[in-house]
PDB file of C-alpha atoms in Angstrom:
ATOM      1  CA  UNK A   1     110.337  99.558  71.064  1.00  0.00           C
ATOM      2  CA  UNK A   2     107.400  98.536  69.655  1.00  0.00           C
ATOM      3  CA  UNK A   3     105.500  99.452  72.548  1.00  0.00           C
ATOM      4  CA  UNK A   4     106.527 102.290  74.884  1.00  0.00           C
ATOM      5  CA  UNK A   5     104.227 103.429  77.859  1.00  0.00           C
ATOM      6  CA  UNK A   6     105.554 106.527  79.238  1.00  0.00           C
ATOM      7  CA  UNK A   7     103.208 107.996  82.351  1.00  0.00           C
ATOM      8  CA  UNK A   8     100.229 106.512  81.761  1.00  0.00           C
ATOM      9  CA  UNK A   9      96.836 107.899  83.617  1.00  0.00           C
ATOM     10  CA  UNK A  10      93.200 106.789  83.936  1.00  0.00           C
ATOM     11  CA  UNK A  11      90.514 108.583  85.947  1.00  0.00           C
ATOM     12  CA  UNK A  12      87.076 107.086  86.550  1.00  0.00           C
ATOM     13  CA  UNK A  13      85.597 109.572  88.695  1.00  0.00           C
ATOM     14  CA  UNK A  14      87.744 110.167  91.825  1.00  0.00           C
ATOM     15  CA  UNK A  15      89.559 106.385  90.854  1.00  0.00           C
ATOM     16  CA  UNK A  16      92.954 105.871  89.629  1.00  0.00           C
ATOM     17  CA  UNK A  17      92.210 102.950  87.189  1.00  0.00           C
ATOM     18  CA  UNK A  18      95.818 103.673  85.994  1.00  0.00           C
ATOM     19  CA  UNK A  19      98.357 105.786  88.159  1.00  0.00           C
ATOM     20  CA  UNK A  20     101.111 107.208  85.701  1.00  0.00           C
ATOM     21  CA  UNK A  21     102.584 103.870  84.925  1.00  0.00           C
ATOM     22  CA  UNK A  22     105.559 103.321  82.504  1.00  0.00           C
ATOM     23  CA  UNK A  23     106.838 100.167  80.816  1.00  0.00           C
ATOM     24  CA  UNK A  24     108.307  99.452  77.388  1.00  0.00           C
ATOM     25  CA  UNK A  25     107.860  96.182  75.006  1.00  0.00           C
ATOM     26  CA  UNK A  26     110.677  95.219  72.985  1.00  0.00           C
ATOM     27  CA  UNK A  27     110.407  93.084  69.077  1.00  0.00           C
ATOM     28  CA  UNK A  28     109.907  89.475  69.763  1.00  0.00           C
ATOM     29  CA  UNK A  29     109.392  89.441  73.635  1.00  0.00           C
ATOM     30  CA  UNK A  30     106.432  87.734  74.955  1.00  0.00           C
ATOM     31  CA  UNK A  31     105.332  89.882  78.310  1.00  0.00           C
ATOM     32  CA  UNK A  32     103.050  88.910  80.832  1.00  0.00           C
ATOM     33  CA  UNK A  33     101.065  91.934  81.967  1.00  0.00           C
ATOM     34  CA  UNK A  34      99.438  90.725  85.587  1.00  0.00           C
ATOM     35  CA  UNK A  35      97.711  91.739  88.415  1.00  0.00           C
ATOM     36  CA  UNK A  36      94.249  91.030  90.573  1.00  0.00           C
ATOM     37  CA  UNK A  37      91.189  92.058  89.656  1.00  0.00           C
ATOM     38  CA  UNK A  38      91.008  95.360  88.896  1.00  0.00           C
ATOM     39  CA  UNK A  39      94.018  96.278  89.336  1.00  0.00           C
ATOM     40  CA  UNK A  40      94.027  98.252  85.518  1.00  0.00           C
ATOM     41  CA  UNK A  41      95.022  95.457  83.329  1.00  0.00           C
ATOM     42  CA  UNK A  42      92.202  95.592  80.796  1.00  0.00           C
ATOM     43  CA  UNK A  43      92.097  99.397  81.339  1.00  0.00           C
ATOM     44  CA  UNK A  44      95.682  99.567  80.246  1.00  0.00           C
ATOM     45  CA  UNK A  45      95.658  97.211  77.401  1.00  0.00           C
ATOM     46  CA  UNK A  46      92.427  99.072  75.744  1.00  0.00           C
ATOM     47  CA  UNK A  47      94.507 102.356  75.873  1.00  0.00           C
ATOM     48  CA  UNK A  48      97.462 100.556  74.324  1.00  0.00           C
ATOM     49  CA  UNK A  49      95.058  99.030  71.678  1.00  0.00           C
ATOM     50  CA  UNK A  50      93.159 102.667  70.882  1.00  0.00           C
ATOM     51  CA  UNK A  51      90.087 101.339  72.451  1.00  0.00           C
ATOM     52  CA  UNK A  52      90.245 104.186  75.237  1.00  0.00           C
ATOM     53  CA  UNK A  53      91.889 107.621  75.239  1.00  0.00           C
ATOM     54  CA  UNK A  54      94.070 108.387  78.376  1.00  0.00           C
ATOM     55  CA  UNK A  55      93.436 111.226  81.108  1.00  0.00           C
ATOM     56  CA  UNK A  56      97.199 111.646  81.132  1.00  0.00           C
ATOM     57  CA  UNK A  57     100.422 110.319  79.458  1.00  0.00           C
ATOM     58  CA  UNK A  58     101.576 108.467  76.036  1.00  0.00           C
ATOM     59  CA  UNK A  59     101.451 105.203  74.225  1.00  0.00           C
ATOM     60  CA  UNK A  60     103.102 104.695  70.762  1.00  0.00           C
ATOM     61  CA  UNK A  61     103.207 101.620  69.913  1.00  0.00           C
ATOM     62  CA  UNK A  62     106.168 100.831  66.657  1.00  0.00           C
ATOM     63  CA  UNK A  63     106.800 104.481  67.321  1.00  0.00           C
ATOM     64  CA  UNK A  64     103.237 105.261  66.183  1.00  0.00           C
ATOM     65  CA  UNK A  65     101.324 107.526  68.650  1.00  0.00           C
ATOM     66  CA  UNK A  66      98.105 105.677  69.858  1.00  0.00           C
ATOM     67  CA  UNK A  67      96.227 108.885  70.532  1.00  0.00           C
ATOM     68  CA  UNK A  68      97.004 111.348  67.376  1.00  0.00           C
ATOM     69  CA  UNK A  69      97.257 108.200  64.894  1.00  0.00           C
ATOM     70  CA  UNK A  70      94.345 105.780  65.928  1.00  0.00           C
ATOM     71  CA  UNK A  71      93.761 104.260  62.298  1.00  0.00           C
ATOM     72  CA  UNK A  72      97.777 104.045  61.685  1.00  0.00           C
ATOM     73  CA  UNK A  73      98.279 102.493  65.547  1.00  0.00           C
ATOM     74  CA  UNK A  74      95.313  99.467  64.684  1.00  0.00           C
ATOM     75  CA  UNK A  75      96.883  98.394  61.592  1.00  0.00           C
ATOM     76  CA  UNK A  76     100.001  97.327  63.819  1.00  0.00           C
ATOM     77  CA  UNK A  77      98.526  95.971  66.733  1.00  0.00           C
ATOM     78  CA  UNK A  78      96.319  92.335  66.654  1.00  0.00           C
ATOM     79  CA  UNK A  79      93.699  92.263  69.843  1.00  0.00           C
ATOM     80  CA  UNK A  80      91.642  89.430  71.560  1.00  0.00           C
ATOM     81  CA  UNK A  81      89.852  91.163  74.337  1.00  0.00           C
ATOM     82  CA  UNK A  82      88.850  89.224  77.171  1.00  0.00           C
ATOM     83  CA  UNK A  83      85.166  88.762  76.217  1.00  0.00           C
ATOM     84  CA  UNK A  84      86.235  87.178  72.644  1.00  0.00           C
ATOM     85  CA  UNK A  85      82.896  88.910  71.185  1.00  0.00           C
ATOM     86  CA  UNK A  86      81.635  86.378  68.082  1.00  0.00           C
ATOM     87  CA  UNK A  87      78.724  85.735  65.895  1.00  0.00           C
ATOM     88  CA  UNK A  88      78.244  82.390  66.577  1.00  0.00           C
ATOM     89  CA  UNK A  89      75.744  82.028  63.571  1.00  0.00           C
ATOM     90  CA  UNK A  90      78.531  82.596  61.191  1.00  0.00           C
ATOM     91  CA  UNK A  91      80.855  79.939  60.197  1.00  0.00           C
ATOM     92  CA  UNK A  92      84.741  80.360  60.865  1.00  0.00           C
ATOM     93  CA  UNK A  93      85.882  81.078  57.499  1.00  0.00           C
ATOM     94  CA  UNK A  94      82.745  83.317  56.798  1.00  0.00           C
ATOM     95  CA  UNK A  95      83.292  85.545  59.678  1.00  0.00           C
ATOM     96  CA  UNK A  96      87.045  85.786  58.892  1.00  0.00           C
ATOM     97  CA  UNK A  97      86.295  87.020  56.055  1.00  0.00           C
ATOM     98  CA  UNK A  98      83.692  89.404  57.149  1.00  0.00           C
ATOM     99  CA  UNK A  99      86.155  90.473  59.686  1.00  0.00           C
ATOM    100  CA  UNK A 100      89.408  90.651  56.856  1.00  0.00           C
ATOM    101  CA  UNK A 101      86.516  92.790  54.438  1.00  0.00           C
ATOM    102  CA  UNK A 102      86.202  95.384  57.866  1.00  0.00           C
ATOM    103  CA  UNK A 103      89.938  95.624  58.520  1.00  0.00           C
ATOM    104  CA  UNK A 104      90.652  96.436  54.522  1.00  0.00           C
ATOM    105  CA  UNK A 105      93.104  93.363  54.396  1.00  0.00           C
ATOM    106  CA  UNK A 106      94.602  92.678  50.794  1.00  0.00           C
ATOM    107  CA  UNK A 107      94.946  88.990  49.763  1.00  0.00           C
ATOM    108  CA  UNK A 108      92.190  88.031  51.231  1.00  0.00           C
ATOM    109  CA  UNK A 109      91.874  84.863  50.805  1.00  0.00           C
ATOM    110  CA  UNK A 110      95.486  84.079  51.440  1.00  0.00           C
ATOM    111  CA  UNK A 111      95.579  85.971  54.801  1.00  0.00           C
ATOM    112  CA  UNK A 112      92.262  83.819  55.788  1.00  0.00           C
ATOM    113  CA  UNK A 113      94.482  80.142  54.889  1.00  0.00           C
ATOM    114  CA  UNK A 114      97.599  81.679  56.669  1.00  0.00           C
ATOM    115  CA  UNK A 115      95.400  83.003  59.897  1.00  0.00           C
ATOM    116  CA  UNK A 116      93.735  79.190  59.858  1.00  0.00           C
ATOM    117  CA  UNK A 117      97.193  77.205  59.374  1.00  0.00           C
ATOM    118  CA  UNK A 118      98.328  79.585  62.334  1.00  0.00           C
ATOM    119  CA  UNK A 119      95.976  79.277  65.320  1.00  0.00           C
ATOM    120  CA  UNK A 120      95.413  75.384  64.045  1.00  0.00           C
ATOM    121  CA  UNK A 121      91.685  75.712  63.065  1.00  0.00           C
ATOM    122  CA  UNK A 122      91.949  73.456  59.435  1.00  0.00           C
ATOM    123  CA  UNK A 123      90.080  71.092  60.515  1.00  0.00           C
ATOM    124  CA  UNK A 124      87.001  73.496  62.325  1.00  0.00           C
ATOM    125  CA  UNK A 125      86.988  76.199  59.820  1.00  0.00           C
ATOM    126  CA  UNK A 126      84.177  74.440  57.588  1.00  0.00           C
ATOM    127  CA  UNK A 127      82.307  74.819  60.811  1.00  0.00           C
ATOM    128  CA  UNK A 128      79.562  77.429  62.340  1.00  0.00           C
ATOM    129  CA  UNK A 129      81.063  79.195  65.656  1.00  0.00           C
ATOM    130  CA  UNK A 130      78.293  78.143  67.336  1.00  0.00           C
ATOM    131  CA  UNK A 131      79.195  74.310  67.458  1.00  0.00           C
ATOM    132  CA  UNK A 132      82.689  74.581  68.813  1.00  0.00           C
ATOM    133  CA  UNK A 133      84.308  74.451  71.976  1.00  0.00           C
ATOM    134  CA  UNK A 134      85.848  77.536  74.290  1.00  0.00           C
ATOM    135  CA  UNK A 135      89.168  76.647  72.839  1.00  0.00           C
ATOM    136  CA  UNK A 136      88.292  76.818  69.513  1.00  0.00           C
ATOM    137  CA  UNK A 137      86.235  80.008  69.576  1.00  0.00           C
ATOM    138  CA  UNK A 138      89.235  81.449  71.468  1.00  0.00           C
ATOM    139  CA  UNK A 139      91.208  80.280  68.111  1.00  0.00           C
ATOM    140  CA  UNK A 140      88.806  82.147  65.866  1.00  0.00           C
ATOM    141  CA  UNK A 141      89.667  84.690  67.938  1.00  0.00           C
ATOM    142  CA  UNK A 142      92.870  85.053  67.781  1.00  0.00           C
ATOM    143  CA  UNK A 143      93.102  84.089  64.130  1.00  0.00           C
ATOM    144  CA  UNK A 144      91.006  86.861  63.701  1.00  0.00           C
ATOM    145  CA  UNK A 145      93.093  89.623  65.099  1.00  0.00           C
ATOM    146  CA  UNK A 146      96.168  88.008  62.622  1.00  0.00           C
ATOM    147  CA  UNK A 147      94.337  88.691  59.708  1.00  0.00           C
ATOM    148  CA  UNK A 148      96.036  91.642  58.813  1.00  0.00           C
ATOM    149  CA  UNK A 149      99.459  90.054  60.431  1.00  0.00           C
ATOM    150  CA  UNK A 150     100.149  92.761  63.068  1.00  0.00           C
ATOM    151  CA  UNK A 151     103.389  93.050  64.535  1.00  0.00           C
ATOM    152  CA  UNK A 152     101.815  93.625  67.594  1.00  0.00           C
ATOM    153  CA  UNK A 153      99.689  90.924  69.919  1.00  0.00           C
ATOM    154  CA  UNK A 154      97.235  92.192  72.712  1.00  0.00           C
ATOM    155  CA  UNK A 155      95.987  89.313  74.631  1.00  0.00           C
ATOM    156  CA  UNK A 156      93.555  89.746  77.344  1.00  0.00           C
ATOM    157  CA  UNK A 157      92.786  87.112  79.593  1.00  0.00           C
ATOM    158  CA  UNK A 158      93.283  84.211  76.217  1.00  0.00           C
ATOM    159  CA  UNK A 159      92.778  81.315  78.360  1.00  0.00           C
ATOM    160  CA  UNK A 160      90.162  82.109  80.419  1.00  0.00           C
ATOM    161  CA  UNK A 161      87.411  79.435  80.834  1.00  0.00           C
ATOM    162  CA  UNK A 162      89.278  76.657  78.840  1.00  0.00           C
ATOM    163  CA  UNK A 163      90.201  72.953  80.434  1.00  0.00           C
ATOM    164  CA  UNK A 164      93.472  71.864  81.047  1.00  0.00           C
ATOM    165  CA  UNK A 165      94.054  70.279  77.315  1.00  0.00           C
ATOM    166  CA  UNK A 166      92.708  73.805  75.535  1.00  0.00           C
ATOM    167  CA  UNK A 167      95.364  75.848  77.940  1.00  0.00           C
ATOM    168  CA  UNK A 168      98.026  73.751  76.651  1.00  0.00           C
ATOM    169  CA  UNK A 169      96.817  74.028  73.472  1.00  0.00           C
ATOM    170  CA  UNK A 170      96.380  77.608  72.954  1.00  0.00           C
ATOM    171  CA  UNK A 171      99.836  77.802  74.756  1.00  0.00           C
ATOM    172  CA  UNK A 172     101.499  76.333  72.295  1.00  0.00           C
ATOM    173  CA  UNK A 173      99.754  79.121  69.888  1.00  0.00           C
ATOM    174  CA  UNK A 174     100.792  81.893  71.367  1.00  0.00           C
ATOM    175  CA  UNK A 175     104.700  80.353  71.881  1.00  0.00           C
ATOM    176  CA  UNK A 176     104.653  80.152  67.909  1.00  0.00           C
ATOM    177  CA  UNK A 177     103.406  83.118  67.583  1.00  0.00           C
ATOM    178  CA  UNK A 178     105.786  84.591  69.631  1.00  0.00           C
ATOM    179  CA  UNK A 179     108.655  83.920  67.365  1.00  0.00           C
ATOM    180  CA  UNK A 180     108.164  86.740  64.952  1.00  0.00           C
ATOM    181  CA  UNK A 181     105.636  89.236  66.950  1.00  0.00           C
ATOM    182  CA  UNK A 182     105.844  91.022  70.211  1.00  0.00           C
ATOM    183  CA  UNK A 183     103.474  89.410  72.903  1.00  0.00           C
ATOM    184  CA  UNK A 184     101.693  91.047  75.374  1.00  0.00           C
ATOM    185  CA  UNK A 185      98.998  89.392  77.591  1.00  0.00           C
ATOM    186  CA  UNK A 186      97.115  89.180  80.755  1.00  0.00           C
ATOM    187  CA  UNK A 187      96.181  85.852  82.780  1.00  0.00           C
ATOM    188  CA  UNK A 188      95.191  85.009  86.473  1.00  0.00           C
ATOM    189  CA  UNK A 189      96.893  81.495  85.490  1.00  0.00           C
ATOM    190  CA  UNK A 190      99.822  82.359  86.559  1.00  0.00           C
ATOM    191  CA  UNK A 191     101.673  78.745  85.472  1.00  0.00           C
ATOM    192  CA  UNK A 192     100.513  79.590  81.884  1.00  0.00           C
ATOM    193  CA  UNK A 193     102.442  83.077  82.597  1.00  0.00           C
ATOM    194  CA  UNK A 194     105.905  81.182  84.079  1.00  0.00           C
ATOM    195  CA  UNK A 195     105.348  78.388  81.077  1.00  0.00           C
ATOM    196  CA  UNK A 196     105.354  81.257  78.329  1.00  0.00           C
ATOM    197  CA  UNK A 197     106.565  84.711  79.398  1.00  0.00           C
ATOM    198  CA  UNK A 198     110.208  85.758  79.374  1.00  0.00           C
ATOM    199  CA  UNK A 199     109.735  89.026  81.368  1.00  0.00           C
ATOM    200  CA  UNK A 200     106.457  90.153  83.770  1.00  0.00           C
ATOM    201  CA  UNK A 201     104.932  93.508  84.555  1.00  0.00           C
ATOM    202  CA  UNK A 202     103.118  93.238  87.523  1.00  0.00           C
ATOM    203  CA  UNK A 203     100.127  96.161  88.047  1.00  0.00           C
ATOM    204  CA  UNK A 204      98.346  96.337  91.397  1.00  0.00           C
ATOM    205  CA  UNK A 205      96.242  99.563  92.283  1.00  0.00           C
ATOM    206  CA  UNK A 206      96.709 101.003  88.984  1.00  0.00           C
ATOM    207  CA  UNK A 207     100.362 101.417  89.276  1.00  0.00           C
ATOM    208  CA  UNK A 208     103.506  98.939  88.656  1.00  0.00           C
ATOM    209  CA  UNK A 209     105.037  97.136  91.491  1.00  0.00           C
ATOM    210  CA  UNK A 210     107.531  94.430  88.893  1.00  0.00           C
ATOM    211  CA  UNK A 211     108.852  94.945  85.812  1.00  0.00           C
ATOM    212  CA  UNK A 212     111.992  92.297  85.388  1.00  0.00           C
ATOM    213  CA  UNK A 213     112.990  89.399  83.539  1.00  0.00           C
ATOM    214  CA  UNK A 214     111.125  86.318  85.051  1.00  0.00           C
ATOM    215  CA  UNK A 215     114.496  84.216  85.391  1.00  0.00           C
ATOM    216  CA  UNK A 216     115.551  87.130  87.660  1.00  0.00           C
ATOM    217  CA  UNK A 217     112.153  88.141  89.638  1.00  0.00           C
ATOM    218  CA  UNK A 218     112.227  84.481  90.576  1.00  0.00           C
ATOM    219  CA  UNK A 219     115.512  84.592  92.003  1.00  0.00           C
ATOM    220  CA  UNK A 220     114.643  87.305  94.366  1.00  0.00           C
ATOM    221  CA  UNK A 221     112.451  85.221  96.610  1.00  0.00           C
ATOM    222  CA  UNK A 222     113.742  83.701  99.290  1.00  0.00           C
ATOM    223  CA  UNK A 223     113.783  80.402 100.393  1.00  0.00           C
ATOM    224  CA  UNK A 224     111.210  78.948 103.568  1.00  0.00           C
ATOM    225  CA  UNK A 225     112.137  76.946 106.104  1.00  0.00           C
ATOM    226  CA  UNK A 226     108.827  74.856 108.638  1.00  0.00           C
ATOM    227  CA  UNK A 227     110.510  73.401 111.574  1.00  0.00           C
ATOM    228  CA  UNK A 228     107.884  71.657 113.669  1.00  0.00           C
ATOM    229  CA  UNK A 229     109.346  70.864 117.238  1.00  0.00           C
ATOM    230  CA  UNK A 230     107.714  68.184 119.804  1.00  0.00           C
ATOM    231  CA  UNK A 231     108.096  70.993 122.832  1.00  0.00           C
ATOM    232  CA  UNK A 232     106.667  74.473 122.637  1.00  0.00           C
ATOM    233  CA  UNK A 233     109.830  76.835 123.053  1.00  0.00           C
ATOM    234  CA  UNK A 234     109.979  80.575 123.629  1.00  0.00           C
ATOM    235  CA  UNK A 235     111.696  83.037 120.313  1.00  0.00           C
ATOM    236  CA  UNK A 236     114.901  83.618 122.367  1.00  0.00           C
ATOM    237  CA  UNK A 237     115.696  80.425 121.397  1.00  0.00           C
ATOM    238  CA  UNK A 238     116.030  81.202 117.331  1.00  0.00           C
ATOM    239  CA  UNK A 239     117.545  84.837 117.815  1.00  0.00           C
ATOM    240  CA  UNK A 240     120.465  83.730 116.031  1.00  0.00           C
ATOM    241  CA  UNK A 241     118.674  82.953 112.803  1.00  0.00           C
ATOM    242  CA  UNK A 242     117.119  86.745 112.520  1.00  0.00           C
ATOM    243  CA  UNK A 243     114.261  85.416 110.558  1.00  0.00           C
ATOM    244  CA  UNK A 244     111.978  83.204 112.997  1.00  0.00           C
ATOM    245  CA  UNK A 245     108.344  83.598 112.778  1.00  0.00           C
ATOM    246  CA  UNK A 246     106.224  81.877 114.804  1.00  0.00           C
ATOM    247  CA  UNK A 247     103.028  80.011 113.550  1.00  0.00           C
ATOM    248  CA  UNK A 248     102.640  78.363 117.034  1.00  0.00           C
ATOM    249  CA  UNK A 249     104.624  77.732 120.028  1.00  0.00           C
ATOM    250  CA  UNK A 250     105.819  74.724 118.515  1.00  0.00           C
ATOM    251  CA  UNK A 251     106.040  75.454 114.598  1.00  0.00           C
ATOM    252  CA  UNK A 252     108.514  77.993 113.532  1.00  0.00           C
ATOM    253  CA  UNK A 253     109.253  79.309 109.967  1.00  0.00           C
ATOM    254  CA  UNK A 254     112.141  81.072 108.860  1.00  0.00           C
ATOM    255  CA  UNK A 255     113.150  82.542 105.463  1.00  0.00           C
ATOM    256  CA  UNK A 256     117.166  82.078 104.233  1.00  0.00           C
ATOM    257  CA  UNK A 257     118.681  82.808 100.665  1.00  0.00           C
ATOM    258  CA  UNK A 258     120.868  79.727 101.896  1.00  0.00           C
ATOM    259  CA  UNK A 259     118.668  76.449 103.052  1.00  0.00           C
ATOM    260  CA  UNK A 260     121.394  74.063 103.497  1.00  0.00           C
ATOM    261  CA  UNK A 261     123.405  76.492 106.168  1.00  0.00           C
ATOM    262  CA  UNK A 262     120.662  77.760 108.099  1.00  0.00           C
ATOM    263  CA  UNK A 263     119.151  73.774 107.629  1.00  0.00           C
ATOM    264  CA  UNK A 264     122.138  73.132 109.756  1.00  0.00           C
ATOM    265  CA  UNK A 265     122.291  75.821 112.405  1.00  0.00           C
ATOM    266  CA  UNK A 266     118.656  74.790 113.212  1.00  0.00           C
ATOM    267  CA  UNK A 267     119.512  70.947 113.686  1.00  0.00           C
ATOM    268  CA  UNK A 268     122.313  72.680 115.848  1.00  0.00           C
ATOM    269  CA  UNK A 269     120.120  74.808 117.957  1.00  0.00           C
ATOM    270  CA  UNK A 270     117.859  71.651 118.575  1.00  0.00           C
ATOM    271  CA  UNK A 271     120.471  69.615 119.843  1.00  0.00           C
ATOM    272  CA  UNK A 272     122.161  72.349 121.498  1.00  0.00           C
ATOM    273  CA  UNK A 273     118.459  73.189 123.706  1.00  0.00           C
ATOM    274  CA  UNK A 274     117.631  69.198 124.106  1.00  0.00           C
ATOM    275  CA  UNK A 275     114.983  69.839 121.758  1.00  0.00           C
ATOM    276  CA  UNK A 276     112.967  67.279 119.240  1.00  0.00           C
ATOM    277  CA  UNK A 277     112.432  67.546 116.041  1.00  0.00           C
ATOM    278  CA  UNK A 278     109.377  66.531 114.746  1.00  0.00           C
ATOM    279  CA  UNK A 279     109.634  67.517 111.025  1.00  0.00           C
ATOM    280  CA  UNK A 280     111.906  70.387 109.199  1.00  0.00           C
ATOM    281  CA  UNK A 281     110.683  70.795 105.780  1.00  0.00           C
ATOM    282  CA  UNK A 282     112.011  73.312 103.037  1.00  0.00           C
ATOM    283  CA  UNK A 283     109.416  75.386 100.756  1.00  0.00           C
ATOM    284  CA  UNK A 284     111.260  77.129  97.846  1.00  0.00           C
ATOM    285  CA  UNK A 285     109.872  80.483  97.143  1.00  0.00           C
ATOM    286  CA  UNK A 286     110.859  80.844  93.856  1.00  0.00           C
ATOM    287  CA  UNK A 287     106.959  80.397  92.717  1.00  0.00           C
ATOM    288  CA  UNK A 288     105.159  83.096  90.301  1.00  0.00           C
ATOM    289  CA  UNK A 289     102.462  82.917  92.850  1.00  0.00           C
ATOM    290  CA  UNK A 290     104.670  83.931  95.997  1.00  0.00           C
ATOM    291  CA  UNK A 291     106.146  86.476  94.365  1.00  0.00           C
ATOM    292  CA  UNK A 292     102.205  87.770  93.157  1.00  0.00           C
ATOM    293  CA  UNK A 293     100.657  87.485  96.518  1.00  0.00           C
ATOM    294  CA  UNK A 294     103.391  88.784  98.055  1.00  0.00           C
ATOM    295  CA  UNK A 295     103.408  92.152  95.733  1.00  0.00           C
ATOM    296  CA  UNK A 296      99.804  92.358  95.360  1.00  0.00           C
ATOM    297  CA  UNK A 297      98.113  91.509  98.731  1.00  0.00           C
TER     298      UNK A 297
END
């Protein structure tokens, strides 16, 4: 595994930040690690990067204990923390190699061109920090913690603040970079998430609530049906379905892994009771977001 979180435990004061928690990360997956706002993501993530020692449990990340190897653990593991922290008076190949001269990083120069070529900063990198956009300083970013070509990425939060064109863009980053590292990063977009990830871990209060593949989390939810009626009727009327929920006397919705069959029994029960049908409209629930509100709220 090259990372392995085995009963994992944060204490600030009387909080949980992390409640014994235990996933793995496998060579080559790219993992989306979500949740709401502070729900332990970051807290999490700076254990697994060194940045914080635990109150309880073990990371090891390529086998490598986090806590009783710290130097061995960083030379393995790339990081972009959420707050990207830059010196904005520096020009992008300057600071890379300022940053490449801290980290000890042989070949210089050549890890500096392969970093650039990577994160697709060419045609910036004659430029000072300062004078480029949020998606660009986000690429510094992330070309810096390449440098030393880790096998492991650390994302936190990567998109945050960019526009629509610099999500897709760094997107397509971390998809290449993907190919030949393990992945793991946090985002409140969750379409970046379903447009990237192969598997989820979902964190809410500091302890794990989904940890599948996201083909097969996605599959779990069921289907919604909204049938909107001209008369108000009473719930005796939907028994048969075993899933009616009333949003008012006259709106109804029901859930079904099957929308075509219970589609039908419905149109059945209308005609059956004399009853018009206004609208009947099908909402699949096989949506990131349903499944996050639904585990998180």
């Amino acid at each position: 595994m090259s990372i392995k979180v085995s009963n994992l435990t944060k204490v600030y004061g009387e909080q949980k930040a992390v409640d014994n928690i235990s996933f793995s990360v496998s060579k080559g997956e790219i993992v989306g690690f979500l949740g709401p706002n502070g729900a332990g993501k970051s807290t999490t993530m700076k254990i697994i990067t060194g940045y914080l020692q635990p109150d309880g449990g073990q990371v090891q990340v390529c086998g490598t204990d986090v806590s009783t190897q710290p130097i061995e653990t960083k030379k393995k593991i790339g990081y972009l923390p959420e707050s990207n922290p830059l010196y904005y008076d520096m020009y992008v190949r300057e600071y890379l190699e300022f940053t490449a001269e801290i980290q000890r990083v042989s070949g210089k120069k050549e890890a500096i061109q392969r970093a650039i070529v990577q994160v697709g900063l060419t045609k910036e990198a004659s430029k000072k920090i300062g004078q480029l956009s949020k998606g660009y300083k986000q690429r510094v970013g992330l070309a810096a913690a390449l440098l030393h070509d880790p096998e492991v990425l650390i994302l936190d939060e990567p998109t945050t603040g960019l526009d629509p064109n610099q999500i897709v863009e760094i997107r397509e980053v971390i998809r290449s970079l993907g190919t030949n590292k393990t992945v793991l990063f946090s985002s409140h977009i969750l379409q970046e998430v379903e447009a990237i990830c192969n598997r989820v871990v979902i964190i809410n209060k500091g302890t794990i609530v989904a940890d599948s593949q996201l083909s097969s989390l996605l599959k779990q939810q069921s289907d919604e049906l909204i049938l909107e009626l001209k008369e108000k009727v009473s719930p005796e009327i939907f028994a048969s379905t075993g899933s009616a929920e009333m949003i008012n006397a006259s709106t109804w919705k029901f859930k079904t892994d099957d929308a075509d069959v219970l589609r039908k029994k419905l149109i059945d029960i209308t005609i059956q009771n004399n009853l018009n049908i206004i609208s009947l409209q099908t909402r699949s629930g096989s949506t990131l977001e349903s499944i996050f509100r639904e585990l998180t709220q």
